[in-house]
Amino acid sequence: MKKLLLPLALMVTIASSGEQFAMSDADRAMYKEMLENNPADIFVEEGGEILDEMLGGEEALAKFLGVSEKELPKYIAGFPRYIKKLGNVVGIDQVLQAMQIEQGKEKTKLKSGKMFSMLAYVKSLANDEQFTIDINADEHIKASYDLGKTTFETARGGRGLSCLSCHSADIVGQVLRTQPLPDLGKAGAGATWPAYRMTKSSLRTLQRRFQGCMKNALLKVIPIGSKEMVGLEVYVSTLAQEAKQPIAIPGLKR
Amino acid sequence: MKRSIKNITLISTFVLSSSVALIASDLTKAYDMPDASKLIEKDLLKEPTKFTMPKSCNLDDAEAIKRGAFFFHNLNGKKAKGEAPKGVKKFTEKKGKDGKMKKKPKQFGNCVACHNIEGAKGGGNIGPDLTNYKKVFVDSKTRDAQFVYQKIADARIDNPKTHMTINLTTKLFDESEICDLTAYVMSEKKQTKEK
């Protein structure tokens, strides 16, 4: 419960001055209600069940990753990370796909609700942990971070915007049409997705959230799981890590 | 004879070992990692570009000001409320991959997302407040039409680190539409709702 108090405090302060903002009083009441009872909890639970039944649960996951079950939470808190036998810096979802293939099962699509649930469950194993991403651990993670940062800063699309146009430090807290611009680090964006997105009434992942911003700002939407998306996840997660925001899955978002 | 047997064992050990390798350890293709680099490459923003306001821009034209207002306050043709002013289409038709004509909403400026101005609903504050622009910036000779035109067309010329959208270099709008926006921003507006 504690983990969710911060975003509420933030929402209440930014949303206190009435109609200029996107969240109405009714929305806020609903948000408070959902904090007690995150609708995404059942998806996370379901993700755990699928992992158990299809792949052998945490034990099998730990084994696949070459760590003990006890070490698993801290290790999960280091994703996306370089996995030697996969040959790339990958997200948790891609690890799950590789496990499926290794066990002769069908690969679940990265953008499917089922995968979002499994990913949310696995990341929730690291709840209350700080991120442990070490961008100097090897050349692969360094390259992924650099690609993510570049992707974040690259202006493109119909309006010539980059992520930085709206998420740079100098305009945090300013208002884009009724929506206050969040500080992605302090808001713990990397640490609080997968989250229940109230406006979409569903569980969404961090990369899926990136796609939302791309679509809104007319940047060509790039596919989940691409090197650039994984890099963006590394980059945005390190912002939460620097701001010392603990992992708290599932998050709850407007 | 002897030789061909040897060959067969050789081949079969090879087949065996490589398939074992595939099952046991080659997971490098066992997950999806789609390419995005080409998508991004094609989507990149072009270099900052200088534009000169065309002579044909008629900043006093009431119709132009109306169109400019419409572009300023709306995100796209699908979301735009009310009738579009004369000469503005909410949708464009484009041939899809299947050869069928597809209706696509035209993108507008959504300037109000970042700027307050007379009659703004939910105006943002990322950019400066453009209320009373004529009196504050134009009549005082702080800004002229060419400045405003260039700012809307490609704000990077005046400010390389701008957070503003790029509207002409990206071809989001054409020249005459940038004229319309310039006309609207520079026009004298009533303090009451005007959209």
XYZ file of C-alpha atoms in Angstrom:
449
model
C 0.000 0.000 0.000
C 2.751 2.361 1.055
C 4.252 2.182 -2.407
C 1.238 3.881 -3.940
C 0.928 6.823 -1.593
C 3.443 8.973 -3.374
C 1.695 9.173 -6.722
C -1.545 10.055 -4.941
C 0.111 12.876 -3.055
C 1.500 14.124 -6.333
C -1.817 13.916 -8.138
C -3.622 15.728 -5.374
C -1.171 18.593 -5.354
C -1.096 19.064 -9.074
C -4.765 18.530 -9.534
C -6.027 20.774 -6.786
C -6.883 23.837 -8.802
C -9.973 22.779 -10.608
C -10.989 22.819 -14.178
C -7.743 23.674 -15.867
C -6.585 20.132 -15.231
C -7.490 16.893 -16.878
C -8.560 15.095 -13.732
C -12.034 15.979 -12.499
C -13.146 15.582 -8.890
C -14.975 12.422 -9.880
C -11.814 11.067 -11.522
C -9.864 11.835 -8.407
C -12.337 10.025 -6.209
C -12.090 7.026 -8.493
C -8.309 7.197 -8.410
C -8.367 7.113 -4.606
C -10.697 4.176 -4.657
C -8.482 2.310 -7.098
C -5.416 2.899 -4.949
C -7.021 0.666 -2.350
C -7.874 -1.864 -4.950
C -5.841 -1.682 -8.142
C -7.899 -3.253 -10.938
C -4.655 -4.539 -12.446
C -3.977 -6.802 -9.470
C -5.970 -9.579 -11.094
C -3.948 -9.305 -14.308
C -0.738 -9.588 -12.345
C -2.066 -12.583 -10.508
C -3.149 -14.135 -13.767
C 0.339 -13.525 -15.167
C 1.746 -15.483 -12.236
C -0.578 -18.366 -12.927
C 0.377 -18.518 -16.596
C 4.058 -18.447 -15.659
C 3.496 -21.309 -13.220
C 1.444 -23.476 -15.477
C 3.195 -22.875 -18.763
C 6.808 -22.385 -17.811
C 7.362 -23.757 -14.333
C 7.140 -20.561 -12.323
C 9.870 -18.629 -10.559
C 12.001 -21.703 -10.083
C 12.239 -22.260 -13.817
C 12.756 -18.554 -14.444
C 15.594 -18.348 -11.927
C 17.186 -21.400 -13.464
C 16.882 -19.984 -16.955
C 18.554 -16.778 -15.817
C 21.250 -18.671 -13.917
C 20.488 -17.162 -10.509
C 19.044 -18.553 -7.281
C 15.414 -17.899 -6.429
C 16.573 -15.745 -3.561
C 18.609 -13.559 -5.900
C 15.760 -13.279 -8.364
C 14.157 -9.999 -7.148
C 17.400 -8.019 -7.275
C 18.236 -9.578 -10.614
C 14.824 -8.684 -12.050
C 15.416 -5.128 -10.836
C 18.319 -4.993 -13.298
C 16.181 -5.385 -16.428
C 16.471 -4.629 -19.278
C 19.879 -6.314 -19.199
C 22.349 -8.190 -21.357
C 21.617 -11.901 -21.391
C 24.518 -13.701 -22.954
C 22.625 -16.696 -24.278
C 20.115 -14.374 -25.931
C 22.891 -12.271 -27.421
C 21.239 -8.925 -26.661
C 20.070 -6.516 -24.046
C 16.480 -7.679 -23.604
C 13.373 -7.010 -21.593
C 11.682 -9.481 -19.273
C 9.097 -10.212 -21.969
C 11.783 -11.336 -24.403
C 13.276 -13.629 -21.771
C 9.846 -15.207 -21.323
C 9.601 -15.772 -25.076
C 12.994 -17.483 -25.111
C 11.896 -19.716 -22.236
C 8.808 -20.648 -24.200
C 10.865 -21.598 -27.247
C 13.348 -23.553 -25.160
C 10.485 -25.538 -23.670
C 8.971 -26.171 -27.087
C 5.997 -23.895 -26.493
C 4.536 -21.257 -28.723
C 5.906 -17.762 -28.309
C 3.442 -15.254 -26.815
C 3.372 -12.006 -28.799
C 5.162 -9.116 -27.118
C 2.202 -6.827 -27.575
C -0.441 -9.234 -26.294
C -2.374 -8.781 -23.071
C -1.188 -12.187 -21.922
C 2.433 -11.102 -22.241
C 1.685 -7.810 -20.447
C 0.275 -9.836 -17.538
C 3.254 -12.182 -17.357
C 5.692 -9.294 -17.615
C 3.849 -7.437 -14.845
C 3.967 -10.475 -12.600
C 7.676 -11.077 -13.097
C 8.545 -7.414 -12.572
C 6.378 -7.352 -9.430
C 8.737 -9.956 -7.929
C 11.120 -7.010 -7.583
C 8.599 -4.789 -5.780
C 10.172 -2.491 -3.155
C 13.605 -3.015 -4.716
C 15.619 -0.201 -6.224
C 16.633 -0.663 -9.840
C 20.045 -2.304 -10.171
C 20.823 -1.317 -13.727
C 24.561 -0.847 -14.207
C 25.113 0.865 -17.523
C 28.831 0.267 -17.199
C 28.465 -3.457 -16.589
C 29.320 -4.334 -20.173
C 29.546 -2.741 -23.601
C 26.100 -4.075 -24.560
C 24.145 -2.355 -21.818
C 26.176 0.797 -22.382
C 25.272 0.744 -26.061
C 21.627 0.100 -25.261
C 21.529 3.020 -22.822
C 23.184 5.291 -25.388
C 20.718 4.216 -28.085
C 17.852 4.833 -25.663
C 19.095 8.284 -24.775
C 19.589 9.149 -28.441
C 16.123 7.873 -29.291
C 14.724 9.974 -26.436
C 16.401 13.072 -27.784
C 15.795 12.590 -31.503
C 13.231 14.950 -33.001
C 11.005 13.387 -35.607
C 7.456 12.947 -36.818
C 4.785 15.258 -38.131
C 5.476 17.959 -35.559
C 9.242 17.612 -35.236
C 9.114 16.664 -31.558
C 11.286 14.405 -29.433
C 10.522 12.865 -26.051
C 12.801 15.537 -24.672
C 10.556 18.288 -26.079
C 8.038 17.466 -23.378
C 10.119 15.641 -20.802
C 13.202 17.807 -20.350
C 13.950 19.108 -16.869
C 13.240 22.731 -17.800
C 9.569 22.156 -18.551
C 8.601 19.577 -15.960
C 5.446 20.699 -14.165
C 4.366 22.976 -16.979
C 1.030 22.260 -18.516
C 0.413 20.742 -21.921
C -3.274 21.221 -22.636
C -4.622 20.436 -19.116
C -1.904 17.802 -18.463
C 0.975 18.641 -16.136
C 4.211 17.254 -17.573
C 5.643 14.642 -15.240
C 9.282 14.351 -14.227
C 9.833 10.823 -15.507
C 12.465 10.185 -12.832
C 10.619 11.490 -9.787
C 7.347 10.050 -11.062
C 9.190 6.742 -11.093
C 7.838 6.011 -14.572
C 10.309 3.176 -15.101
C 9.408 1.693 -11.720
C 5.617 1.939 -11.933
C 4.823 0.345 -15.272
C 3.209 -2.103 -16.000
C 0.339 -0.082 -14.613
C -3.388 0.126 -14.738
C -4.209 2.999 -17.065
C -7.548 4.447 -16.027
C -8.145 6.233 -19.326
C -7.587 2.968 -21.216
C -9.174 0.658 -18.636
C -6.383 -1.846 -19.046
C -2.949 -2.988 -17.961
C -0.258 -1.295 -20.032
C 3.511 -1.757 -20.044
C 6.210 0.903 -20.131
C 6.965 0.313 -23.810
C 3.257 0.426 -24.570
C 3.136 3.781 -22.738
C 6.011 5.067 -24.886
C 3.945 4.138 -27.928
C 1.088 6.233 -26.541
C 3.263 9.335 -26.375
C 4.639 8.655 -29.862
C 1.155 8.337 -31.291
C -0.119 11.483 -29.582
C 2.855 13.554 -30.625
C 2.791 12.193 -34.219
C 6.101 10.358 -33.972
C 6.038 7.120 -35.983
C 5.194 4.423 -33.476
C 8.056 1.947 -33.242
C 7.514 -1.707 -32.328
C 7.734 -3.127 -28.818
C 10.907 -5.160 -28.351
C 12.980 -3.260 -30.918
C 16.495 -2.272 -29.860
C 15.341 1.340 -29.643
C 12.383 0.492 -27.390
C 14.529 -1.635 -25.099
C 17.040 1.222 -25.026
C 14.308 3.715 -24.125
C 13.244 1.405 -21.311
C 16.827 1.221 -20.044
C 17.130 5.003 -20.200
C 13.800 5.813 -18.542
C 14.383 3.143 -15.876
C 17.739 4.673 -14.966
C 15.920 7.991 -14.408
C 13.775 6.245 -11.762
C 16.900 4.607 -10.392
C 18.646 7.971 -10.010
C 15.552 9.381 -8.306
C 15.633 6.345 -5.976
C 12.099 5.311 -6.813
C 11.443 1.719 -5.742
C 9.754 -0.703 -8.103
C 6.011 -0.808 -7.413
C 4.023 -2.966 -9.803
C 1.248 -2.609 -10.824
C 1.214 1.182 -10.920
C -1.941 3.194 -11.241
C -2.102 5.939 -13.845
C -4.643 8.444 -14.941
C 33.273 -48.364 -49.511
C 35.164 -47.693 -46.363
C 35.414 -44.085 -47.320
C 31.711 -43.582 -47.884
C 30.887 -45.029 -44.478
C 33.264 -42.628 -42.935
C 31.531 -39.846 -44.801
C 28.153 -40.897 -43.541
C 29.271 -40.979 -39.930
C 30.862 -37.635 -40.440
C 27.721 -36.149 -41.861
C 25.515 -37.668 -39.210
C 27.698 -36.454 -36.344
C 27.591 -33.046 -37.905
C 23.801 -33.029 -38.248
C 23.420 -34.407 -34.752
C 25.714 -31.973 -33.073
C 24.310 -28.944 -34.825
C 20.735 -29.822 -33.961
C 21.725 -30.448 -30.361
C 23.394 -27.070 -30.344
C 20.209 -25.512 -31.650
C 18.078 -27.056 -28.944
C 20.481 -26.637 -26.087
C 21.948 -23.249 -26.573
C 21.031 -21.177 -29.569
C 18.363 -18.906 -28.178
C 19.582 -15.825 -29.972
C 16.626 -15.967 -32.363
C 14.114 -17.324 -29.890
C 12.479 -13.981 -29.152
C 11.146 -11.039 -31.129
C 13.316 -8.006 -31.710
C 11.754 -6.166 -34.635
C 13.733 -3.555 -36.526
C 12.829 0.053 -35.838
C 15.835 1.814 -37.289
C 14.335 2.232 -40.764
C 11.086 3.607 -39.345
C 13.024 6.146 -37.336
C 15.340 7.015 -40.215
C 12.411 7.946 -42.452
C 10.756 9.914 -39.675
C 13.687 12.197 -38.796
C 13.284 15.953 -38.616
C 15.059 17.871 -41.378
C 17.634 20.585 -40.764
C 16.429 23.967 -39.467
C 15.125 25.914 -42.460
C 14.773 29.639 -43.063
C 11.576 30.788 -44.735
C 10.470 34.113 -46.111
C 6.858 35.036 -45.656
C 5.270 34.907 -49.122
C 3.996 38.212 -50.570
C 0.638 36.504 -51.074
C 0.064 36.343 -47.311
C -2.838 38.642 -46.551
C -2.721 39.159 -42.820
C -5.858 41.310 -42.730
C -8.055 38.805 -44.511
C -10.900 37.858 -42.161
C -11.220 34.416 -43.777
C -7.529 33.713 -43.237
C -7.788 34.724 -39.586
C -10.731 32.350 -39.145
C -8.779 29.474 -40.658
C -5.780 30.312 -38.482
C -7.967 30.276 -35.370
C -9.319 26.892 -36.351
C -5.815 25.459 -36.800
C -4.664 27.053 -33.552
C -7.384 25.634 -31.328
C -7.734 22.146 -32.787
C -5.626 18.997 -32.711
C -6.926 17.262 -35.801
C -9.951 16.868 -38.034
C -11.375 14.015 -36.034
C -11.344 15.880 -32.736
C -12.220 19.317 -34.115
C -15.564 20.616 -32.960
C -17.860 22.692 -35.114
C -17.784 23.319 -38.794
C -14.460 23.931 -40.485
C -14.108 27.427 -41.981
C -14.301 27.860 -45.722
C -11.268 26.368 -47.462
C -10.375 23.947 -44.651
C -10.925 20.219 -44.873
C -11.180 18.081 -41.752
C -10.242 14.919 -43.624
C -8.027 14.055 -46.535
C -8.372 11.022 -48.770
C -5.372 8.835 -49.296
C -4.937 5.581 -51.133
C -4.215 2.798 -48.650
C -1.995 -0.239 -49.243
C -5.027 -2.213 -50.381
C -5.738 0.327 -53.102
C -8.880 1.599 -51.375
C -9.319 5.266 -50.601
C -8.942 5.934 -46.904
C -10.173 8.963 -45.022
C -7.487 10.399 -42.807
C -8.071 13.235 -40.342
C -6.010 16.279 -41.202
C -3.600 17.291 -38.446
C -3.961 20.819 -37.116
C -1.677 22.940 -34.912
C -3.020 22.287 -31.414
C -1.078 25.438 -30.498
C -3.397 25.875 -27.522
C -1.767 22.816 -25.942
C 1.210 25.052 -25.162
C -0.079 28.627 -25.475
C -2.771 30.597 -23.807
C -4.602 33.054 -26.093
C -7.982 34.813 -26.193
C -10.746 32.200 -25.940
C -8.378 29.319 -25.192
C -9.963 26.301 -23.575
C -7.487 24.484 -21.353
C -4.535 26.406 -22.754
C -1.089 25.148 -21.741
C 1.869 27.197 -20.533
C 4.878 25.568 -22.159
C 5.034 28.423 -24.623
C 4.491 32.128 -23.899
C 0.993 33.513 -23.429
C -0.060 34.928 -26.791
C -2.984 36.924 -25.376
C -2.938 40.552 -26.537
C -0.160 39.661 -28.945
C -0.901 42.553 -31.282
C -0.794 45.184 -28.573
C 2.112 43.726 -26.586
C 4.395 42.447 -29.340
C 3.362 43.914 -32.685
C 2.334 47.492 -31.947
C 5.380 47.823 -29.714
C 7.479 46.728 -32.728
C 9.042 43.882 -30.696
C 7.877 41.434 -33.366
C 6.967 41.657 -37.012
C 5.110 39.383 -39.387
C 8.269 37.760 -40.734
C 9.351 36.851 -37.194
C 6.004 35.274 -36.375
C 5.871 33.475 -39.728
C 9.352 32.006 -39.222
C 8.585 31.082 -35.612
C 5.541 29.075 -36.636
C 7.235 27.602 -39.715
C 10.455 26.516 -37.982
C 11.126 27.884 -34.513
C 14.678 26.551 -34.446
C 16.022 29.419 -36.544
C 15.431 31.845 -33.697
C 15.924 29.307 -30.910
C 17.886 26.111 -31.676
C 16.737 24.503 -28.430
C 13.062 25.326 -28.805
C 10.366 23.075 -27.394
C 7.934 24.307 -29.993
C 6.510 22.154 -32.762
C 7.984 22.537 -36.272
C 5.188 23.232 -38.700
C 6.471 23.961 -42.195
C 9.758 22.033 -42.422
C 7.765 18.961 -41.406
C 5.087 19.768 -44.025
C 2.428 19.549 -41.319
C 1.119 22.743 -42.894
C 1.779 24.419 -46.223
C 2.858 28.032 -46.757
C -0.618 29.466 -47.021
C -1.691 27.715 -43.844
C 1.307 29.202 -42.023
C 0.081 32.559 -43.344
C -3.328 31.840 -41.816
C -1.774 31.071 -38.431
C 0.412 34.170 -38.604
C -2.626 36.279 -39.442
C -4.552 34.848 -36.513
C -1.784 35.295 -33.942
C -1.151 38.901 -35.056
C -4.782 39.931 -35.339
C -6.608 42.043 -32.801
C -9.024 39.794 -30.950
C -12.075 40.433 -28.854
C -11.582 39.567 -25.200
C -14.727 37.469 -25.276
C -14.695 33.905 -26.527
C -13.677 33.849 -30.112
C -12.829 30.665 -31.869
